[in-house]
């Protein structure tokens, strides 16, 4: 998880085939964030979701994802959303990233029990229009009982409502981050083997196949032509190169490929 080559790869957004980090959106934000640790990746996979991406930054410059990155790099002040929630969001630069944080905010501000906080999270995540006024009322009333002005309570509810459009819980983000870092590590350290597996997975998608073959060329990983004497049905690593798979050749079906391999074995 601490391999420097992996994080260098992530920082330059060289992430074709990397779990959850392959899209142009993810690549654009990776170049800005330049994650340096597993925790950074964990935050990142939770942030590039509709909830945080839909929430405007307090400064009006971009989204809360942009704000998170600016705060992470010391380019913007870390300002608590509310004095009662500073401890809840201290690990994420005072920005709501995980569902658990949203739950703890309802406990800190509105005095919700753990069960009430979880029910609130589930209800607000469903975003049933007719339920929203009741949820807002419940939250605001709880805040008023704790001496928090109605406007401050209302503003916080708006933030939670936007976030909950697609917020991750921390365990979900952790699982995604593990797969993201593992696939990035493979790409950074075993490019031929990684690309062979990746090419095999898209052998029937001509557009993706062309994209990944181009990636091999750009990384100086040679793609050797198919050989009736060497190739298998799949793409395979061959030293520092990738050998083309027989099943990826147009008009060569799986039955013919298996027959070739059987005859060769004999």
mmCIF file of C-alpha atoms in Angstrom:
data_model
loop_
_atom_site.group_PDB
_atom_site.id
_atom_site.type_symbol
_atom_site.label_atom_id
_atom_site.label_comp_id
_atom_site.label_asym_id
_atom_site.label_seq_id
_atom_site.Cartn_x
_atom_site.Cartn_y
_atom_site.Cartn_z
ATOM 1 C CA UNK A 1 0.000 0.000 0.000
ATOM 2 C CA UNK A 2 3.017 2.318 0.352
ATOM 3 C CA UNK A 3 4.702 1.634 -2.987
ATOM 4 C CA UNK A 4 6.025 4.987 -4.359
ATOM 5 C CA UNK A 5 5.587 3.907 -7.987
ATOM 6 C CA UNK A 6 1.903 3.291 -7.366
ATOM 7 C CA UNK A 7 1.271 6.794 -6.046
ATOM 8 C CA UNK A 8 3.401 8.372 -8.769
ATOM 9 C CA UNK A 9 1.184 6.585 -11.290
ATOM 10 C CA UNK A 10 -1.956 7.825 -9.548
ATOM 11 C CA UNK A 11 -0.600 11.368 -9.343
ATOM 12 C CA UNK A 12 -0.119 11.565 -13.100
ATOM 13 C CA UNK A 13 -3.508 9.858 -13.653
ATOM 14 C CA UNK A 14 -1.976 7.006 -15.638
ATOM 15 C CA UNK A 15 -4.932 4.869 -14.651
ATOM 16 C CA UNK A 16 -6.361 2.972 -17.613
ATOM 17 C CA UNK A 17 -7.767 -0.255 -16.187
ATOM 18 C CA UNK A 18 -7.388 0.876 -12.563
ATOM 19 C CA UNK A 19 -10.521 0.108 -10.555
ATOM 20 C CA UNK A 20 -12.827 3.147 -10.256
ATOM 21 C CA UNK A 21 -10.076 5.543 -11.428
ATOM 22 C CA UNK A 22 -10.173 5.063 -15.192
ATOM 23 C CA UNK A 23 -12.758 7.697 -16.186
ATOM 24 C CA UNK A 24 -11.756 11.098 -17.515
ATOM 25 C CA UNK A 25 -13.483 12.675 -14.496
ATOM 26 C CA UNK A 26 -11.414 10.623 -12.058
ATOM 27 C CA UNK A 27 -8.227 11.260 -14.013
ATOM 28 C CA UNK A 28 -8.813 15.013 -14.003
ATOM 29 C CA UNK A 29 -9.239 15.098 -10.232
ATOM 30 C CA UNK A 30 -6.336 12.691 -9.634
ATOM 31 C CA UNK A 31 -3.988 15.144 -11.335
ATOM 32 C CA UNK A 32 -5.220 17.846 -8.966
ATOM 33 C CA UNK A 33 -5.177 15.772 -5.785
ATOM 34 C CA UNK A 34 -1.980 13.734 -6.382
ATOM 35 C CA UNK A 35 -2.763 11.176 -3.643
ATOM 36 C CA UNK A 36 0.204 10.161 -1.522
ATOM 37 C CA UNK A 37 -1.350 7.519 0.747
ATOM 38 C CA UNK A 38 -4.072 4.907 1.027
ATOM 39 C CA UNK A 39 -6.196 7.326 3.073
ATOM 40 C CA UNK A 40 -6.002 9.852 0.225
ATOM 41 C CA UNK A 41 -7.298 7.210 -2.208
ATOM 42 C CA UNK A 42 -10.025 6.212 0.255
ATOM 43 C CA UNK A 43 -11.182 9.831 0.445
ATOM 44 C CA UNK A 44 -10.892 10.212 -3.321
ATOM 45 C CA UNK A 45 -13.141 7.275 -4.262
ATOM 46 C CA UNK A 46 -15.785 8.594 -1.834
ATOM 47 C CA UNK A 47 -15.537 12.147 -3.173
ATOM 48 C CA UNK A 48 -15.981 11.494 -6.898
ATOM 49 C CA UNK A 49 -19.677 10.697 -6.452
ATOM 50 C CA UNK A 50 -22.762 12.731 -7.355
ATOM 51 C CA UNK A 51 -23.265 13.980 -3.761
ATOM 52 C CA UNK A 52 -19.918 15.766 -3.270
ATOM 53 C CA UNK A 53 -19.689 16.611 -6.979
ATOM 54 C CA UNK A 54 -23.095 18.325 -6.864
ATOM 55 C CA UNK A 55 -22.286 20.402 -3.789
ATOM 56 C CA UNK A 56 -20.828 23.843 -4.593
ATOM 57 C CA UNK A 57 -17.655 24.964 -2.831
ATOM 58 C CA UNK A 58 -18.161 27.688 -0.177
ATOM 59 C CA UNK A 59 -15.907 29.984 -2.203
ATOM 60 C CA UNK A 60 -18.047 29.486 -5.311
ATOM 61 C CA UNK A 61 -15.035 28.013 -7.125
ATOM 62 C CA UNK A 62 -16.022 24.576 -8.350
ATOM 63 C CA UNK A 63 -17.429 21.785 -6.203
ATOM 64 C CA UNK A 64 -16.757 20.457 -2.720
ATOM 65 C CA UNK A 65 -14.303 18.048 -4.351
ATOM 66 C CA UNK A 66 -12.299 21.025 -5.634
ATOM 67 C CA UNK A 67 -12.529 22.590 -2.183
ATOM 68 C CA UNK A 68 -11.309 19.386 -0.522
ATOM 69 C CA UNK A 69 -8.267 19.283 -2.806
ATOM 70 C CA UNK A 70 -7.465 22.962 -2.198
ATOM 71 C CA UNK A 71 -7.646 22.445 1.565
ATOM 72 C CA UNK A 72 -5.585 19.263 1.344
ATOM 73 C CA UNK A 73 -2.785 21.190 -0.387
ATOM 74 C CA UNK A 74 -3.031 24.193 1.933
ATOM 75 C CA UNK A 75 -4.477 26.431 -0.782
ATOM 76 C CA UNK A 76 -7.665 27.236 1.132
ATOM 77 C CA UNK A 77 -8.563 27.747 4.784
ATOM 78 C CA UNK A 78 -10.028 24.810 6.667
ATOM 79 C CA UNK A 79 -13.251 26.244 8.058
ATOM 80 C CA UNK A 80 -15.623 24.133 10.217
ATOM 81 C CA UNK A 81 -19.171 23.848 8.903
ATOM 82 C CA UNK A 82 -20.370 24.426 12.457
ATOM 83 C CA UNK A 83 -18.644 24.699 15.823
ATOM 84 C CA UNK A 84 -20.406 21.566 17.092
ATOM 85 C CA UNK A 85 -19.194 19.412 14.189
ATOM 86 C CA UNK A 86 -15.507 20.381 13.976
ATOM 87 C CA UNK A 87 -14.417 17.137 15.688
ATOM 88 C CA UNK A 88 -16.565 15.045 13.330
ATOM 89 C CA UNK A 89 -14.909 16.372 10.178
ATOM 90 C CA UNK A 90 -11.348 16.981 11.385
ATOM 91 C CA UNK A 91 -9.926 14.100 9.291
ATOM 92 C CA UNK A 92 -11.496 15.349 6.042
ATOM 93 C CA UNK A 93 -10.680 19.064 6.150
ATOM 94 C CA UNK A 94 -14.158 19.931 7.533
ATOM 95 C CA UNK A 95 -15.906 18.489 4.462
ATOM 96 C CA UNK A 96 -18.550 15.743 4.638
ATOM 97 C CA UNK A 97 -17.106 12.714 2.835
ATOM 98 C CA UNK A 98 -18.642 9.620 4.487
ATOM 99 C CA UNK A 99 -22.138 8.609 5.590
ATOM 100 C CA UNK A 100 -20.899 8.005 9.136
ATOM 101 C CA UNK A 101 -19.927 11.676 9.341
ATOM 102 C CA UNK A 102 -23.421 12.735 8.300
ATOM 103 C CA UNK A 103 -24.842 10.521 11.041
ATOM 104 C CA UNK A 104 -22.482 11.945 13.682
ATOM 105 C CA UNK A 105 -23.453 15.478 12.642
ATOM 106 C CA UNK A 106 -27.114 14.736 13.389
ATOM 107 C CA UNK A 107 -26.050 13.436 16.796
ATOM 108 C CA UNK A 108 -23.815 16.429 17.561
ATOM 109 C CA UNK A 109 -26.275 19.090 16.390
ATOM 110 C CA UNK A 110 -29.756 17.608 16.842
ATOM 111 C CA UNK A 111 -29.087 15.157 19.675
ATOM 112 C CA UNK A 112 -30.139 12.103 17.685
ATOM 113 C CA UNK A 113 -29.507 8.664 19.129
ATOM 114 C CA UNK A 114 -27.418 6.231 17.051
ATOM 115 C CA UNK A 115 -30.599 4.493 15.868
ATOM 116 C CA UNK A 116 -32.237 7.817 14.952
ATOM 117 C CA UNK A 117 -29.084 8.929 13.123
ATOM 118 C CA UNK A 118 -29.040 5.717 11.080
ATOM 119 C CA UNK A 119 -32.754 5.990 10.291
ATOM 120 C CA UNK A 120 -32.172 9.597 9.234
ATOM 121 C CA UNK A 121 -29.307 8.527 6.955
ATOM 122 C CA UNK A 122 -31.390 5.824 5.274
ATOM 123 C CA UNK A 123 -34.436 8.056 4.884
ATOM 124 C CA UNK A 124 -32.556 11.015 3.468
ATOM 125 C CA UNK A 125 -30.621 8.767 1.082
ATOM 126 C CA UNK A 126 -33.877 7.575 -0.488
ATOM 127 C CA UNK A 127 -34.856 11.214 -1.095
ATOM 128 C CA UNK A 128 -38.583 10.569 -1.196
ATOM 129 C CA UNK A 129 -39.916 14.114 -1.917
ATOM 130 C CA UNK A 130 -42.860 13.906 0.475
ATOM 131 C CA UNK A 131 -40.597 12.822 3.347
ATOM 132 C CA UNK A 132 -38.051 15.617 3.048
ATOM 133 C CA UNK A 133 -40.077 18.334 4.857
ATOM 134 C CA UNK A 134 -40.619 15.987 7.822
ATOM 135 C CA UNK A 135 -36.924 15.059 7.938
ATOM 136 C CA UNK A 136 -35.966 18.733 7.841
ATOM 137 C CA UNK A 137 -38.426 19.533 10.616
ATOM 138 C CA UNK A 138 -37.088 16.680 12.786
ATOM 139 C CA UNK A 139 -33.497 17.846 12.349
ATOM 140 C CA UNK A 140 -34.213 21.546 12.878
ATOM 141 C CA UNK A 141 -36.319 20.897 15.987
ATOM 142 C CA UNK A 142 -33.522 18.792 17.466
ATOM 143 C CA UNK A 143 -31.034 21.578 16.789
ATOM 144 C CA UNK A 144 -33.310 24.200 18.369
ATOM 145 C CA UNK A 145 -33.523 22.110 21.525
ATOM 146 C CA UNK A 146 -29.714 22.196 21.645
ATOM 147 C CA UNK A 147 -29.642 25.977 21.319
ATOM 148 C CA UNK A 148 -28.634 26.055 17.642
ATOM 149 C CA UNK A 149 -30.390 28.809 15.606
ATOM 150 C CA UNK A 150 -32.865 27.707 12.976
ATOM 151 C CA UNK A 151 -30.889 29.170 10.059
ATOM 152 C CA UNK A 152 -27.729 27.293 11.052
ATOM 153 C CA UNK A 153 -29.736 24.077 11.347
ATOM 154 C CA UNK A 154 -31.414 24.680 7.999
ATOM 155 C CA UNK A 155 -28.084 25.385 6.283
ATOM 156 C CA UNK A 156 -26.599 22.165 7.640
ATOM 157 C CA UNK A 157 -29.619 20.152 6.521
ATOM 158 C CA UNK A 158 -29.129 21.515 2.988
ATOM 159 C CA UNK A 159 -25.534 20.279 3.045
ATOM 160 C CA UNK A 160 -26.538 16.830 4.316
ATOM 161 C CA UNK A 161 -29.330 16.615 1.760
ATOM 162 C CA UNK A 162 -26.958 17.328 -1.128
ATOM 163 C CA UNK A 163 -24.282 14.959 0.180
ATOM 164 C CA UNK A 164 -26.709 12.106 0.668
ATOM 165 C CA UNK A 165 -27.485 12.048 -3.050
ATOM 166 C CA UNK A 166 -24.730 9.463 -3.320
ATOM 167 C CA UNK A 167 -22.558 9.341 -0.242
ATOM 168 C CA UNK A 168 -20.329 6.367 0.611
ATOM 169 C CA UNK A 169 -19.959 4.760 3.988
ATOM 170 C CA UNK A 170 -16.339 4.422 5.067
ATOM 171 C CA UNK A 171 -16.155 0.631 4.775
ATOM 172 C CA UNK A 172 -17.435 0.836 1.194
ATOM 173 C CA UNK A 173 -14.834 3.479 0.359
ATOM 174 C CA UNK A 174 -12.134 1.378 2.029
ATOM 175 C CA UNK A 175 -13.026 -1.669 -0.089
ATOM 176 C CA UNK A 176 -13.002 0.401 -3.276
ATOM 177 C CA UNK A 177 -9.673 1.971 -2.299
ATOM 178 C CA UNK A 178 -8.080 -1.444 -1.683
ATOM 179 C CA UNK A 179 -8.999 -2.593 -5.199
ATOM 180 C CA UNK A 180 -7.952 0.750 -6.690
ATOM 181 C CA UNK A 181 -4.515 0.651 -5.046
ATOM 182 C CA UNK A 182 -4.006 -3.034 -5.857
ATOM 183 C CA UNK A 183 -4.790 -2.572 -9.556
ATOM 184 C CA UNK A 184 -2.683 0.598 -9.653
ATOM 185 C CA UNK A 185 0.208 -1.344 -8.080
ATOM 186 C CA UNK A 186 -0.086 -4.052 -10.724
ATOM 187 C CA UNK A 187 -0.173 -1.479 -13.506
ATOM 188 C CA UNK A 188 2.827 0.370 -12.067
ATOM 189 C CA UNK A 189 4.984 -2.703 -11.402
ATOM 190 C CA UNK A 190 3.800 -5.421 -13.810
ATOM 191 C CA UNK A 191 2.601 -3.559 -16.863
ATOM 192 C CA UNK A 192 2.806 -6.441 -19.406
ATOM 193 C CA UNK A 193 0.986 -8.876 -17.108
ATOM 194 C CA UNK A 194 -1.607 -6.277 -16.155
ATOM 195 C CA UNK A 195 -2.258 -5.271 -19.749
ATOM 196 C CA UNK A 196 -2.492 -8.903 -20.869
ATOM 197 C CA UNK A 197 -5.280 -9.491 -18.342
ATOM 198 C CA UNK A 198 -6.937 -6.198 -19.237
ATOM 199 C CA UNK A 199 -6.821 -6.860 -22.989
ATOM 200 C CA UNK A 200 -8.283 -10.324 -22.458
ATOM 201 C CA UNK A 201 -11.166 -8.824 -20.482
ATOM 202 C CA UNK A 202 -12.136 -6.544 -23.412
ATOM 203 C CA UNK A 203 -11.283 -8.830 -26.333
ATOM 204 C CA UNK A 204 -14.823 -8.521 -27.715
ATOM 205 C CA UNK A 205 -14.927 -4.709 -27.404
ATOM 206 C CA UNK A 206 -13.036 -3.321 -30.396
ATOM 207 C CA UNK A 207 -13.040 0.251 -29.069
ATOM 208 C CA UNK A 208 -11.605 -0.683 -25.666
ATOM 209 C CA UNK A 209 -9.206 -3.137 -27.282
ATOM 210 C CA UNK A 210 -7.809 -0.385 -29.493
ATOM 211 C CA UNK A 211 -7.525 1.971 -26.508
ATOM 212 C CA UNK A 212 -5.580 -0.534 -24.402
ATOM 213 C CA UNK A 213 -3.340 -1.592 -27.304
ATOM 214 C CA UNK A 214 -2.512 2.084 -27.797
ATOM 215 C CA UNK A 215 -1.678 2.298 -24.093
ATOM 216 C CA UNK A 216 0.807 -0.576 -24.514
ATOM 217 C CA UNK A 217 2.474 1.307 -27.365
ATOM 218 C CA UNK A 218 2.673 4.517 -25.309
ATOM 219 C CA UNK A 219 4.294 2.632 -22.412
ATOM 220 C CA UNK A 220 6.737 0.815 -24.706
ATOM 221 C CA UNK A 221 5.192 -2.551 -23.870
ATOM 222 C CA UNK A 222 5.487 -4.416 -27.149
ATOM 223 C CA UNK A 223 2.470 -6.352 -28.458
ATOM 224 C CA UNK A 224 3.714 -9.433 -30.262
ATOM 225 C CA UNK A 225 1.631 -10.777 -33.168
ATOM 226 C CA UNK A 226 -0.464 -13.925 -32.727
ATOM 227 C CA UNK A 227 1.451 -17.143 -33.272
ATOM 228 C CA UNK A 228 -0.181 -20.451 -34.076
ATOM 229 C CA UNK A 229 2.707 -22.155 -32.287
ATOM 230 C CA UNK A 230 2.822 -19.973 -29.143
ATOM 231 C CA UNK A 231 -0.384 -17.987 -28.595
ATOM 232 C CA UNK A 232 -3.156 -19.166 -26.306
ATOM 233 C CA UNK A 233 -6.788 -18.116 -26.437
ATOM 234 C CA UNK A 234 -5.947 -15.171 -24.144
ATOM 235 C CA UNK A 235 -3.467 -12.294 -24.228
ATOM 236 C CA UNK A 236 -0.468 -13.342 -22.132
ATOM 237 C CA UNK A 237 2.693 -11.665 -20.893
ATOM 238 C CA UNK A 238 5.774 -12.757 -22.809
ATOM 239 C CA UNK A 239 8.778 -11.280 -21.027
ATOM 240 C CA UNK A 240 8.429 -7.510 -21.266
ATOM 241 C CA UNK A 241 5.863 -7.854 -24.053
ATOM 242 C CA UNK A 242 2.267 -9.014 -24.522
ATOM 243 C CA UNK A 243 1.445 -11.845 -26.913
ATOM 244 C CA UNK A 244 -1.778 -11.331 -28.869
ATOM 245 C CA UNK A 245 -4.565 -13.797 -27.965
ATOM 246 C CA UNK A 246 -6.098 -15.975 -30.665
ATOM 247 C CA UNK A 247 -9.641 -15.289 -29.434
ATOM 248 C CA UNK A 248 -9.191 -11.577 -30.128
ATOM 249 C CA UNK A 249 -8.606 -12.164 -33.852
ATOM 250 C CA UNK A 250 -11.691 -11.311 -35.873
ATOM 251 C CA UNK A 251 -13.575 -14.272 -37.305
ATOM 252 C CA UNK A 252 -11.566 -16.794 -35.273
ATOM 253 C CA UNK A 253 -14.055 -18.338 -32.885
ATOM 254 C CA UNK A 254 -13.449 -20.013 -29.555
ATOM 255 C CA UNK A 255 -14.024 -23.501 -30.998
ATOM 256 C CA UNK A 256 -11.310 -23.020 -33.614
ATOM 257 C CA UNK A 257 -8.929 -21.602 -31.030
ATOM 258 C CA UNK A 258 -9.422 -24.547 -28.665
ATOM 259 C CA UNK A 259 -8.912 -26.976 -31.526
ATOM 260 C CA UNK A 260 -5.603 -25.300 -32.427
ATOM 261 C CA UNK A 261 -4.434 -25.506 -28.814
ATOM 262 C CA UNK A 262 -5.487 -29.182 -28.539
ATOM 263 C CA UNK A 263 -3.694 -30.112 -31.747
ATOM 264 C CA UNK A 264 -0.603 -28.288 -30.624
ATOM 265 C CA UNK A 265 -0.615 -30.161 -27.309
ATOM 266 C CA UNK A 266 -0.752 -33.478 -29.168
#
